PDB file of C-alpha atoms in Angstrom:
ATOM      1  CA  MET A   1      39.971 106.507  81.010  1.00  0.00           C
ATOM      2  CA  ASP A   2      40.471 108.245  77.637  1.00  0.00           C
ATOM      3  CA  LYS A   3      42.197 111.305  79.043  1.00  0.00           C
ATOM      4  CA  LYS A   4      44.376 112.217  81.932  1.00  0.00           C
ATOM      5  CA  GLU A   5      42.377 114.026  84.582  1.00  0.00           C
ATOM      6  CA  VAL A   6      43.768 116.713  86.838  1.00  0.00           C
ATOM      7  CA  VAL A   7      42.907 116.154  90.485  1.00  0.00           C
ATOM      8  CA  VAL A   8      43.591 118.627  93.296  1.00  0.00           C
ATOM      9  CA  ILE A   9      43.558 117.352  96.894  1.00  0.00           C
ATOM     10  CA  THR A  10      44.017 119.536  99.950  1.00  0.00           C
ATOM     11  CA  GLY A  11      45.715 117.989 102.951  1.00  0.00           C
ATOM     12  CA  ALA A  12      47.126 115.145 100.855  1.00  0.00           C
ATOM     13  CA  SER A  13      50.295 114.777 102.899  1.00  0.00           C
ATOM     14  CA  SER A  14      48.901 112.030 105.153  1.00  0.00           C
ATOM     15  CA  GLY A  15      45.858 110.008 106.191  1.00  0.00           C
ATOM     16  CA  ILE A  16      42.732 110.154 104.038  1.00  0.00           C
ATOM     17  CA  GLY A  17      44.239 112.766 101.739  1.00  0.00           C
ATOM     18  CA  ARG A  18      47.285 110.662 100.943  1.00  0.00           C
ATOM     19  CA  ALA A  19      45.157 107.550 100.404  1.00  0.00           C
ATOM     20  CA  CYS A  20      42.978 109.545  97.987  1.00  0.00           C
ATOM     21  CA  ALA A  21      46.072 110.745  96.136  1.00  0.00           C
ATOM     22  CA  GLU A  22      47.278 107.166  95.728  1.00  0.00           C
ATOM     23  CA  ALA A  23      43.858 106.051  94.463  1.00  0.00           C
ATOM     24  CA  PHE A  24      43.833 108.712  91.745  1.00  0.00           C
ATOM     25  CA  LEU A  25      47.482 108.158  90.855  1.00  0.00           C
ATOM     26  CA  ALA A  26      46.632 104.500  90.253  1.00  0.00           C
ATOM     27  CA  ASP A  27      44.155 105.413  87.502  1.00  0.00           C
ATOM     28  CA  GLY A  28      46.617 107.690  85.738  1.00  0.00           C
ATOM     29  CA  SER A  29      45.394 111.054  86.985  1.00  0.00           C
ATOM     30  CA  ALA A  30      47.722 114.002  87.472  1.00  0.00           C
ATOM     31  CA  VAL A  31      47.451 114.677  91.203  1.00  0.00           C
ATOM     32  CA  TYR A  32      48.269 117.962  92.911  1.00  0.00           C
ATOM     33  CA  SER A  33      48.609 118.185  96.681  1.00  0.00           C
ATOM     34  CA  LEU A  34      47.919 121.480  98.414  1.00  0.00           C
ATOM     35  CA  SER A  35      49.295 121.322 101.940  1.00  0.00           C
ATOM     36  CA  ARG A  36      51.705 123.113 104.225  1.00  0.00           C
ATOM     37  CA  HIS A  37      54.216 120.249 104.171  1.00  0.00           C
ATOM     38  CA  LYS A  38      55.515 117.936 101.452  1.00  0.00           C
ATOM     39  CA  ARG A  39      55.773 114.381 102.742  1.00  0.00           C
ATOM     40  CA  PHE A  40      55.941 112.199  99.624  1.00  0.00           C
ATOM     41  CA  ASP A  41      57.110 112.618  96.058  1.00  0.00           C
ATOM     42  CA  ASP A  42      54.480 110.859  93.947  1.00  0.00           C
ATOM     43  CA  VAL A  43      52.289 113.929  93.471  1.00  0.00           C
ATOM     44  CA  PHE A  44      52.862 117.510  92.374  1.00  0.00           C
ATOM     45  CA  HIS A  45      53.112 119.467  95.610  1.00  0.00           C
ATOM     46  CA  ILE A  46      52.249 123.127  96.104  1.00  0.00           C
ATOM     47  CA  THR A  47      52.853 124.582  99.550  1.00  0.00           C
ATOM     48  CA  CYS A  48      49.564 126.150 100.529  1.00  0.00           C
ATOM     49  CA  ASP A  49      47.776 127.107 103.728  1.00  0.00           C
ATOM     50  CA  VAL A  50      44.084 126.764 102.877  1.00  0.00           C
ATOM     51  CA  THR A  51      43.215 129.587 105.271  1.00  0.00           C
ATOM     52  CA  ASP A  52      45.337 132.023 103.249  1.00  0.00           C
ATOM     53  CA  GLU A  53      43.222 133.467 100.430  1.00  0.00           C
ATOM     54  CA  GLN A  54      46.169 134.636  98.346  1.00  0.00           C
ATOM     55  CA  GLN A  55      47.994 131.299  98.599  1.00  0.00           C
ATOM     56  CA  VAL A  56      44.843 129.401  97.616  1.00  0.00           C
ATOM     57  CA  ASN A  57      44.131 131.587  94.584  1.00  0.00           C
ATOM     58  CA  ALA A  58      47.765 131.440  93.479  1.00  0.00           C
ATOM     59  CA  ALA A  59      47.870 127.643  93.784  1.00  0.00           C
ATOM     60  CA  PHE A  60      44.805 127.064  91.592  1.00  0.00           C
ATOM     61  CA  LYS A  61      46.029 129.622  89.061  1.00  0.00           C
ATOM     62  CA  GLU A  62      49.388 127.824  88.861  1.00  0.00           C
ATOM     63  CA  ILE A  63      47.739 124.448  88.310  1.00  0.00           C
ATOM     64  CA  TYR A  64      45.369 125.733  85.646  1.00  0.00           C
ATOM     65  CA  GLU A  65      48.093 127.574  83.766  1.00  0.00           C
ATOM     66  CA  LYS A  66      50.217 124.418  83.743  1.00  0.00           C
ATOM     67  CA  GLU A  67      47.538 121.838  82.961  1.00  0.00           C
ATOM     68  CA  GLY A  68      44.851 123.844  81.181  1.00  0.00           C
ATOM     69  CA  ARG A  69      42.149 122.136  83.249  1.00  0.00           C
ATOM     70  CA  ILE A  70      41.105 121.075  86.746  1.00  0.00           C
ATOM     71  CA  ASP A  71      38.689 118.147  86.749  1.00  0.00           C
ATOM     72  CA  VAL A  72      38.361 117.135  90.391  1.00  0.00           C
ATOM     73  CA  LEU A  73      38.800 118.996  93.680  1.00  0.00           C
ATOM     74  CA  ILE A  74      38.825 117.083  96.959  1.00  0.00           C
ATOM     75  CA  ASN A  75      38.663 119.347  99.994  1.00  0.00           C
ATOM     76  CA  ASN A  76      40.221 117.191 102.684  1.00  0.00           C
ATOM     77  CA  ALA A  77      42.380 119.565 104.763  1.00  0.00           C
ATOM     78  CA  GLY A  78      41.228 119.740 108.354  1.00  0.00           C
ATOM     79  CA  PHE A  79      41.964 119.075 112.000  1.00  0.00           C
ATOM     80  CA  GLY A  80      40.051 118.573 115.227  1.00  0.00           C
ATOM     81  CA  ILE A  81      39.781 120.207 118.608  1.00  0.00           C
ATOM     82  CA  SER A  82      38.088 118.793 121.676  1.00  0.00           C
ATOM     83  CA  GLY A  83      36.927 120.189 124.982  1.00  0.00           C
ATOM     84  CA  ALA A  84      33.920 121.692 126.701  1.00  0.00           C
ATOM     85  CA  VAL A  85      32.211 124.558 124.865  1.00  0.00           C
ATOM     86  CA  GLU A  86      32.251 126.566 128.086  1.00  0.00           C
ATOM     87  CA  PHE A  87      36.041 126.457 128.289  1.00  0.00           C
ATOM     88  CA  THR A  88      36.970 126.746 124.605  1.00  0.00           C
ATOM     89  CA  GLY A  89      38.737 129.985 123.707  1.00  0.00           C
ATOM     90  CA  LEU A  90      37.372 132.110 120.881  1.00  0.00           C
ATOM     91  CA  ALA A  91      40.669 131.989 118.984  1.00  0.00           C
ATOM     92  CA  GLN A  92      40.712 128.190 119.095  1.00  0.00           C
ATOM     93  CA  ALA A  93      37.094 127.942 117.943  1.00  0.00           C
ATOM     94  CA  LYS A  94      37.770 130.349 115.060  1.00  0.00           C
ATOM     95  CA  LYS A  95      40.848 128.383 114.033  1.00  0.00           C
ATOM     96  CA  GLN A  96      38.715 125.243 113.785  1.00  0.00           C
ATOM     97  CA  LEU A  97      36.229 126.966 111.480  1.00  0.00           C
ATOM     98  CA  ASP A  98      38.994 128.728 109.519  1.00  0.00           C
ATOM     99  CA  VAL A  99      40.635 125.468 108.466  1.00  0.00           C
ATOM    100  CA  ASN A 100      37.708 123.071 108.184  1.00  0.00           C
ATOM    101  CA  PHE A 101      35.064 125.403 106.753  1.00  0.00           C
ATOM    102  CA  PHE A 102      36.565 128.598 105.373  1.00  0.00           C
ATOM    103  CA  GLY A 103      39.492 126.674 103.861  1.00  0.00           C
ATOM    104  CA  CYS A 104      36.965 124.498 102.038  1.00  0.00           C
ATOM    105  CA  PHE A 105      35.052 127.598 100.929  1.00  0.00           C
ATOM    106  CA  LEU A 106      38.172 129.334  99.595  1.00  0.00           C
ATOM    107  CA  CYS A 107      39.175 126.302  97.524  1.00  0.00           C
ATOM    108  CA  CYS A 108      35.647 125.828  96.157  1.00  0.00           C
ATOM    109  CA  ARG A 109      35.494 129.484  95.196  1.00  0.00           C
ATOM    110  CA  ALA A 110      38.923 129.396  93.562  1.00  0.00           C
ATOM    111  CA  VAL A 111      38.176 126.382  91.364  1.00  0.00           C
ATOM    112  CA  CYS A 112      34.665 127.298  90.140  1.00  0.00           C
ATOM    113  CA  GLY A 113      35.751 129.574  87.301  1.00  0.00           C
ATOM    114  CA  TYR A 114      38.334 127.126  85.984  1.00  0.00           C
ATOM    115  CA  MET A 115      35.880 124.224  85.971  1.00  0.00           C
ATOM    116  CA  ARG A 116      33.260 126.362  84.260  1.00  0.00           C
ATOM    117  CA  LYS A 117      35.744 127.276  81.493  1.00  0.00           C
ATOM    118  CA  ASN A 118      36.294 123.584  80.810  1.00  0.00           C
ATOM    119  CA  GLY A 119      32.618 122.693  80.770  1.00  0.00           C
ATOM    120  CA  GLY A 120      32.358 120.951  84.125  1.00  0.00           C
ATOM    121  CA  GLY A 121      34.058 119.225  87.013  1.00  0.00           C
ATOM    122  CA  ARG A 122      33.547 117.539  90.368  1.00  0.00           C
ATOM    123  CA  ILE A 123      34.007 118.908  93.870  1.00  0.00           C
ATOM    124  CA  ILE A 124      34.059 116.503  96.811  1.00  0.00           C
ATOM    125  CA  ASN A 125      34.150 117.991 100.286  1.00  0.00           C
ATOM    126  CA  ILE A 126      35.288 115.675 103.066  1.00  0.00           C
ATOM    127  CA  SER A 127      32.822 116.155 105.893  1.00  0.00           C
ATOM    128  CA  SER A 128      32.122 113.788 108.803  1.00  0.00           C
ATOM    129  CA  MET A 129      29.369 111.799 110.472  1.00  0.00           C
ATOM    130  CA  ALA A 130      29.979 114.267 113.300  1.00  0.00           C
ATOM    131  CA  ALA A 131      27.990 116.734 111.171  1.00  0.00           C
ATOM    132  CA  PRO A 132      24.543 115.068 111.410  1.00  0.00           C
ATOM    133  CA  LEU A 133      25.477 113.535 114.788  1.00  0.00           C
ATOM    134  CA  SER A 134      26.964 116.362 116.830  1.00  0.00           C
ATOM    135  CA  ILE A 135      29.461 114.985 119.332  1.00  0.00           C
ATOM    136  CA  PRO A 136      29.741 116.383 122.875  1.00  0.00           C
ATOM    137  CA  PHE A 137      33.159 117.880 123.624  1.00  0.00           C
ATOM    138  CA  GLN A 138      33.715 118.090 119.846  1.00  0.00           C
ATOM    139  CA  ALA A 139      31.166 120.846 119.303  1.00  0.00           C
ATOM    140  CA  PHE A 140      33.284 123.041 117.065  1.00  0.00           C
ATOM    141  CA  TYR A 141      34.506 120.161 114.912  1.00  0.00           C
ATOM    142  CA  SER A 142      30.894 119.069 114.460  1.00  0.00           C
ATOM    143  CA  ALA A 143      29.866 122.665 113.727  1.00  0.00           C
ATOM    144  CA  SER A 144      32.591 123.043 111.093  1.00  0.00           C
ATOM    145  CA  LYS A 145      31.507 119.872 109.303  1.00  0.00           C
ATOM    146  CA  SER A 146      27.822 120.813 109.508  1.00  0.00           C
ATOM    147  CA  ALA A 147      28.781 124.079 107.844  1.00  0.00           C
ATOM    148  CA  VAL A 148      30.616 122.137 105.126  1.00  0.00           C
ATOM    149  CA  ASN A 149      27.442 120.136 104.463  1.00  0.00           C
ATOM    150  CA  SER A 150      25.346 123.301 104.186  1.00  0.00           C
ATOM    151  CA  LEU A 151      27.879 124.896 101.845  1.00  0.00           C
ATOM    152  CA  THR A 152      27.897 121.739  99.734  1.00  0.00           C
ATOM    153  CA  LEU A 153      24.122 121.610  99.323  1.00  0.00           C
ATOM    154  CA  ALA A 154      23.843 125.270  98.349  1.00  0.00           C
ATOM    155  CA  LEU A 155      26.824 125.121  95.991  1.00  0.00           C
ATOM    156  CA  ALA A 156      25.504 121.971  94.301  1.00  0.00           C
ATOM    157  CA  ASN A 157      22.410 123.870  93.157  1.00  0.00           C
ATOM    158  CA  GLU A 158      24.386 126.941  92.153  1.00  0.00           C
ATOM    159  CA  LEU A 159      26.840 125.000  89.972  1.00  0.00           C
ATOM    160  CA  ARG A 160      24.501 122.391  88.487  1.00  0.00           C
ATOM    161  CA  PRO A 161      23.792 124.504  85.358  1.00  0.00           C
ATOM    162  CA  PHE A 162      27.536 124.465  84.617  1.00  0.00           C
ATOM    163  CA  ASN A 163      27.891 120.664  84.769  1.00  0.00           C
ATOM    164  CA  ILE A 164      29.839 120.892  88.032  1.00  0.00           C
ATOM    165  CA  SER A 165      28.772 118.334  90.630  1.00  0.00           C
ATOM    166  CA  VAL A 166      29.310 119.055  94.317  1.00  0.00           C
ATOM    167  CA  CYS A 167      28.940 116.513  97.111  1.00  0.00           C
ATOM    168  CA  ALA A 168      30.118 115.907 100.658  1.00  0.00           C
ATOM    169  CA  PHE A 169      31.433 112.581 101.889  1.00  0.00           C
ATOM    170  CA  MET A 170      30.961 111.921 105.610  1.00  0.00           C
ATOM    171  CA  PRO A 171      33.389 109.320 106.999  1.00  0.00           C
ATOM    172  CA  GLY A 172      32.783 107.739 110.351  1.00  0.00           C
ATOM    173  CA  ASP A 173      35.694 106.637 112.525  1.00  0.00           C
ATOM    174  CA  VAL A 174      38.940 106.261 110.573  1.00  0.00           C
ATOM    175  CA  LYS A 175      42.300 105.092 111.859  1.00  0.00           C
ATOM    176  CA  THR A 176      44.774 107.862 111.000  1.00  0.00           C
ATOM    177  CA  ALA A 177      47.169 110.283 112.690  1.00  0.00           C
ATOM    178  CA  PHE A 178      44.194 112.634 113.055  1.00  0.00           C
ATOM    179  CA  THR A 179      43.595 111.109 116.490  1.00  0.00           C
ATOM    180  CA  ASN A 180      47.027 112.027 117.856  1.00  0.00           C
ATOM    181  CA  GLU A 181      46.964 115.454 116.216  1.00  0.00           C
ATOM    182  CA  ARG A 182      43.676 116.538 117.798  1.00  0.00           C
ATOM    183  CA  GLU A 183      44.116 119.670 119.905  1.00  0.00           C
ATOM    184  CA  LYS A 184      42.737 118.914 123.356  1.00  0.00           C
ATOM    185  CA  GLU A 185      41.426 121.564 125.710  1.00  0.00           C
ATOM    186  CA  THR A 186      41.436 120.074 129.201  1.00  0.00           C
ATOM    187  CA  ALA A 187      40.210 123.160 131.044  1.00  0.00           C
ATOM    188  CA  GLY A 188      37.036 122.598 133.006  1.00  0.00           C
ATOM    189  CA  ALA A 189      37.981 119.198 134.390  1.00  0.00           C
ATOM    190  CA  GLU A 190      37.178 120.465 137.878  1.00  0.00           C
ATOM    191  CA  VAL A 191      33.618 121.185 136.677  1.00  0.00           C
ATOM    192  CA  TYR A 192      32.925 118.237 134.391  1.00  0.00           C
ATOM    193  CA  GLY A 193      34.918 115.685 136.344  1.00  0.00           C
ATOM    194  CA  GLU A 194      35.899 112.617 134.349  1.00  0.00           C
ATOM    195  CA  VAL A 195      33.258 113.162 131.680  1.00  0.00           C
ATOM    196  CA  ILE A 196      35.587 115.032 129.317  1.00  0.00           C
ATOM    197  CA  GLY A 197      38.383 112.486 129.652  1.00  0.00           C
ATOM    198  CA  ASN A 198      36.006 109.560 129.199  1.00  0.00           C
ATOM    199  CA  SER A 199      34.444 111.162 126.139  1.00  0.00           C
ATOM    200  CA  ILE A 200      37.779 111.808 124.440  1.00  0.00           C
ATOM    201  CA  ALA A 201      39.020 108.322 125.355  1.00  0.00           C
ATOM    202  CA  GLN A 202      35.924 106.782 123.756  1.00  0.00           C
ATOM    203  CA  MET A 203      36.418 108.855 120.605  1.00  0.00           C
ATOM    204  CA  GLU A 204      40.057 107.834 120.340  1.00  0.00           C
ATOM    205  CA  LYS A 205      39.228 104.179 120.892  1.00  0.00           C
ATOM    206  CA  ASP A 206      36.575 104.288 118.160  1.00  0.00           C
ATOM    207  CA  GLU A 207      38.946 106.026 115.765  1.00  0.00           C
ATOM    208  CA  GLN A 208      41.826 103.625 116.344  1.00  0.00           C
ATOM    209  CA  ASN A 209      39.437 100.734 115.714  1.00  0.00           C
ATOM    210  CA  GLY A 210      37.927 102.479 112.722  1.00  0.00           C
ATOM    211  CA  MET A 211      38.104 102.041 108.978  1.00  0.00           C
ATOM    212  CA  SER A 212      41.308 102.331 107.004  1.00  0.00           C
ATOM    213  CA  PRO A 213      41.980 105.533 105.039  1.00  0.00           C
ATOM    214  CA  GLU A 214      42.240 103.338 101.939  1.00  0.00           C
ATOM    215  CA  LYS A 215      38.589 102.321 102.328  1.00  0.00           C
ATOM    216  CA  ILE A 216      37.583 105.973 102.514  1.00  0.00           C
ATOM    217  CA  ALA A 217      39.737 106.746  99.471  1.00  0.00           C
ATOM    218  CA  ARG A 218      38.013 104.035  97.437  1.00  0.00           C
ATOM    219  CA  ALA A 219      34.632 105.525  98.282  1.00  0.00           C
ATOM    220  CA  VAL A 220      35.804 109.036  97.382  1.00  0.00           C
ATOM    221  CA  HIS A 221      37.306 107.799  94.108  1.00  0.00           C
ATOM    222  CA  SER A 222      33.999 106.120  93.277  1.00  0.00           C
ATOM    223  CA  LEU A 223      32.101 109.351  93.977  1.00  0.00           C
ATOM    224  CA  ALA A 224      34.393 111.226  91.608  1.00  0.00           C
ATOM    225  CA  ARG A 225      33.455 108.814  88.825  1.00  0.00           C
ATOM    226  CA  LYS A 226      29.674 109.142  89.262  1.00  0.00           C
ATOM    227  CA  ARG A 227      27.695 111.427  86.995  1.00  0.00           C
ATOM    228  CA  ASN A 228      25.155 112.315  89.677  1.00  0.00           C
ATOM    229  CA  PRO A 229      26.585 111.529  93.128  1.00  0.00           C
ATOM    230  CA  LYS A 230      24.425 111.821  96.212  1.00  0.00           C
ATOM    231  CA  PRO A 231      24.909 115.255  97.771  1.00  0.00           C
ATOM    232  CA  LEU A 232      25.670 113.690 101.175  1.00  0.00           C
ATOM    233  CA  SER A 233      26.930 110.147 101.620  1.00  0.00           C
ATOM    234  CA  THR A 234      28.995 107.882 103.846  1.00  0.00           C
ATOM    235  CA  THR A 235      30.395 104.343 103.757  1.00  0.00           C
ATOM    236  CA  GLY A 236      30.144 101.326 106.039  1.00  0.00           C
ATOM    237  CA  ALA A 237      26.910  99.581 107.017  1.00  0.00           C
ATOM    238  CA  ASN A 238      26.880 101.016 110.552  1.00  0.00           C
ATOM    239  CA  TYR A 239      27.372 104.593 109.414  1.00  0.00           C
ATOM    240  CA  LYS A 240      24.790 104.303 106.661  1.00  0.00           C
ATOM    241  CA  LEU A 241      22.342 103.067 109.296  1.00  0.00           C
ATOM    242  CA  PHE A 242      23.245 105.949 111.635  1.00  0.00           C
ATOM    243  CA  ALA A 243      22.687 108.414 108.790  1.00  0.00           C
ATOM    244  CA  VAL A 244      19.222 106.998 108.110  1.00  0.00           C
ATOM    245  CA  LEU A 245      18.243 106.883 111.787  1.00  0.00           C
ATOM    246  CA  SER A 246      19.381 110.487 112.274  1.00  0.00           C
ATOM    247  CA  LYS A 247      16.698 111.466 109.740  1.00  0.00           C
ATOM    248  CA  LEU A 248      13.949 109.136 110.906  1.00  0.00           C
ATOM    249  CA  LEU A 249      14.172 109.354 114.700  1.00  0.00           C
ATOM    250  CA  PRO A 250      13.236 112.447 116.721  1.00  0.00           C
ATOM    251  CA  VAL A 251      16.192 114.783 117.232  1.00  0.00           C
ATOM    252  CA  ARG A 252      15.856 114.442 121.013  1.00  0.00           C
ATOM    253  CA  THR A 253      16.156 110.659 120.778  1.00  0.00           C
ATOM    254  CA  VAL A 254      19.199 110.776 118.484  1.00  0.00           C
ATOM    255  CA  ASN A 255      20.913 113.350 120.661  1.00  0.00           C
ATOM    256  CA  ARG A 256      20.324 111.342 123.824  1.00  0.00           C
ATOM    257  CA  ILE A 257      21.786 108.242 122.214  1.00  0.00           C
ATOM    258  CA  ILE A 258      24.904 110.201 121.253  1.00  0.00           C
ATOM    259  CA  GLY A 259      25.076 111.530 124.788  1.00  0.00           C
ATOM    260  CA  MET A 260      24.899 108.022 126.215  1.00  0.00           C
ATOM    261  CA  ILE A 261      27.900 107.047 124.087  1.00  0.00           C
ATOM    262  CA  TYR A 262      30.099 110.118 124.448  1.00  0.00           C
ATOM    263  CA  SER A 263      29.001 111.948 127.584  1.00  0.00           C
ATOM    264  CA  ARG A 264      29.034 109.520 130.501  1.00  0.00           C
TER     265      ARG A 264
END
């Protein structure tokens, strides 16, 4: 690289975000972490709750005033909730969308003007395979990531004239602390029996046997170096196949297959 790039990563304190930070640090980039907690010293940390509009705007302003540029934004901050739709509280559902979707939106909005001033940039939104393949008892997580995909596609067309690329990366199962940090709503067990517990157990098993965050980080780093990245992409042969089948097979068929895996 002929110049130091400035990379901003939300939720870079652990998991995929931290692995992404390490990947960009390795190529000499200046990496800024926007998160509520500082957990390692290699990056420039700014305490920021992505659901707080003022904190988000202030963080990007601080970075731009210091560096004079922002080249890459990776929207990674997020968390998961699980439980039956019927028994999920409105506040909990809104919290899921606030962090995963509106947090992404606020950061995208905050960075656009700065990237435009510098003649371009790259925005990578971390989505999930749970977006095209909606998972039972993870409805609001899936909904939040589907919304991220829709935002990405619209924003990509809006920002293309300004040499700003926008894409969403959809990981499958990844082994991180995300599994243990999922907020579980167990209400409704008397109605759904063991189905909820079995579904969550299957999800956790798949995640703990999933890909490493470093593999995801390598894919994200590669996307950031492409001139024209695919608007939606994933990694791993199985997940690439699932993505293709979700487009080719009838929706009813795909949904029943997902149900057979996660709703037994």
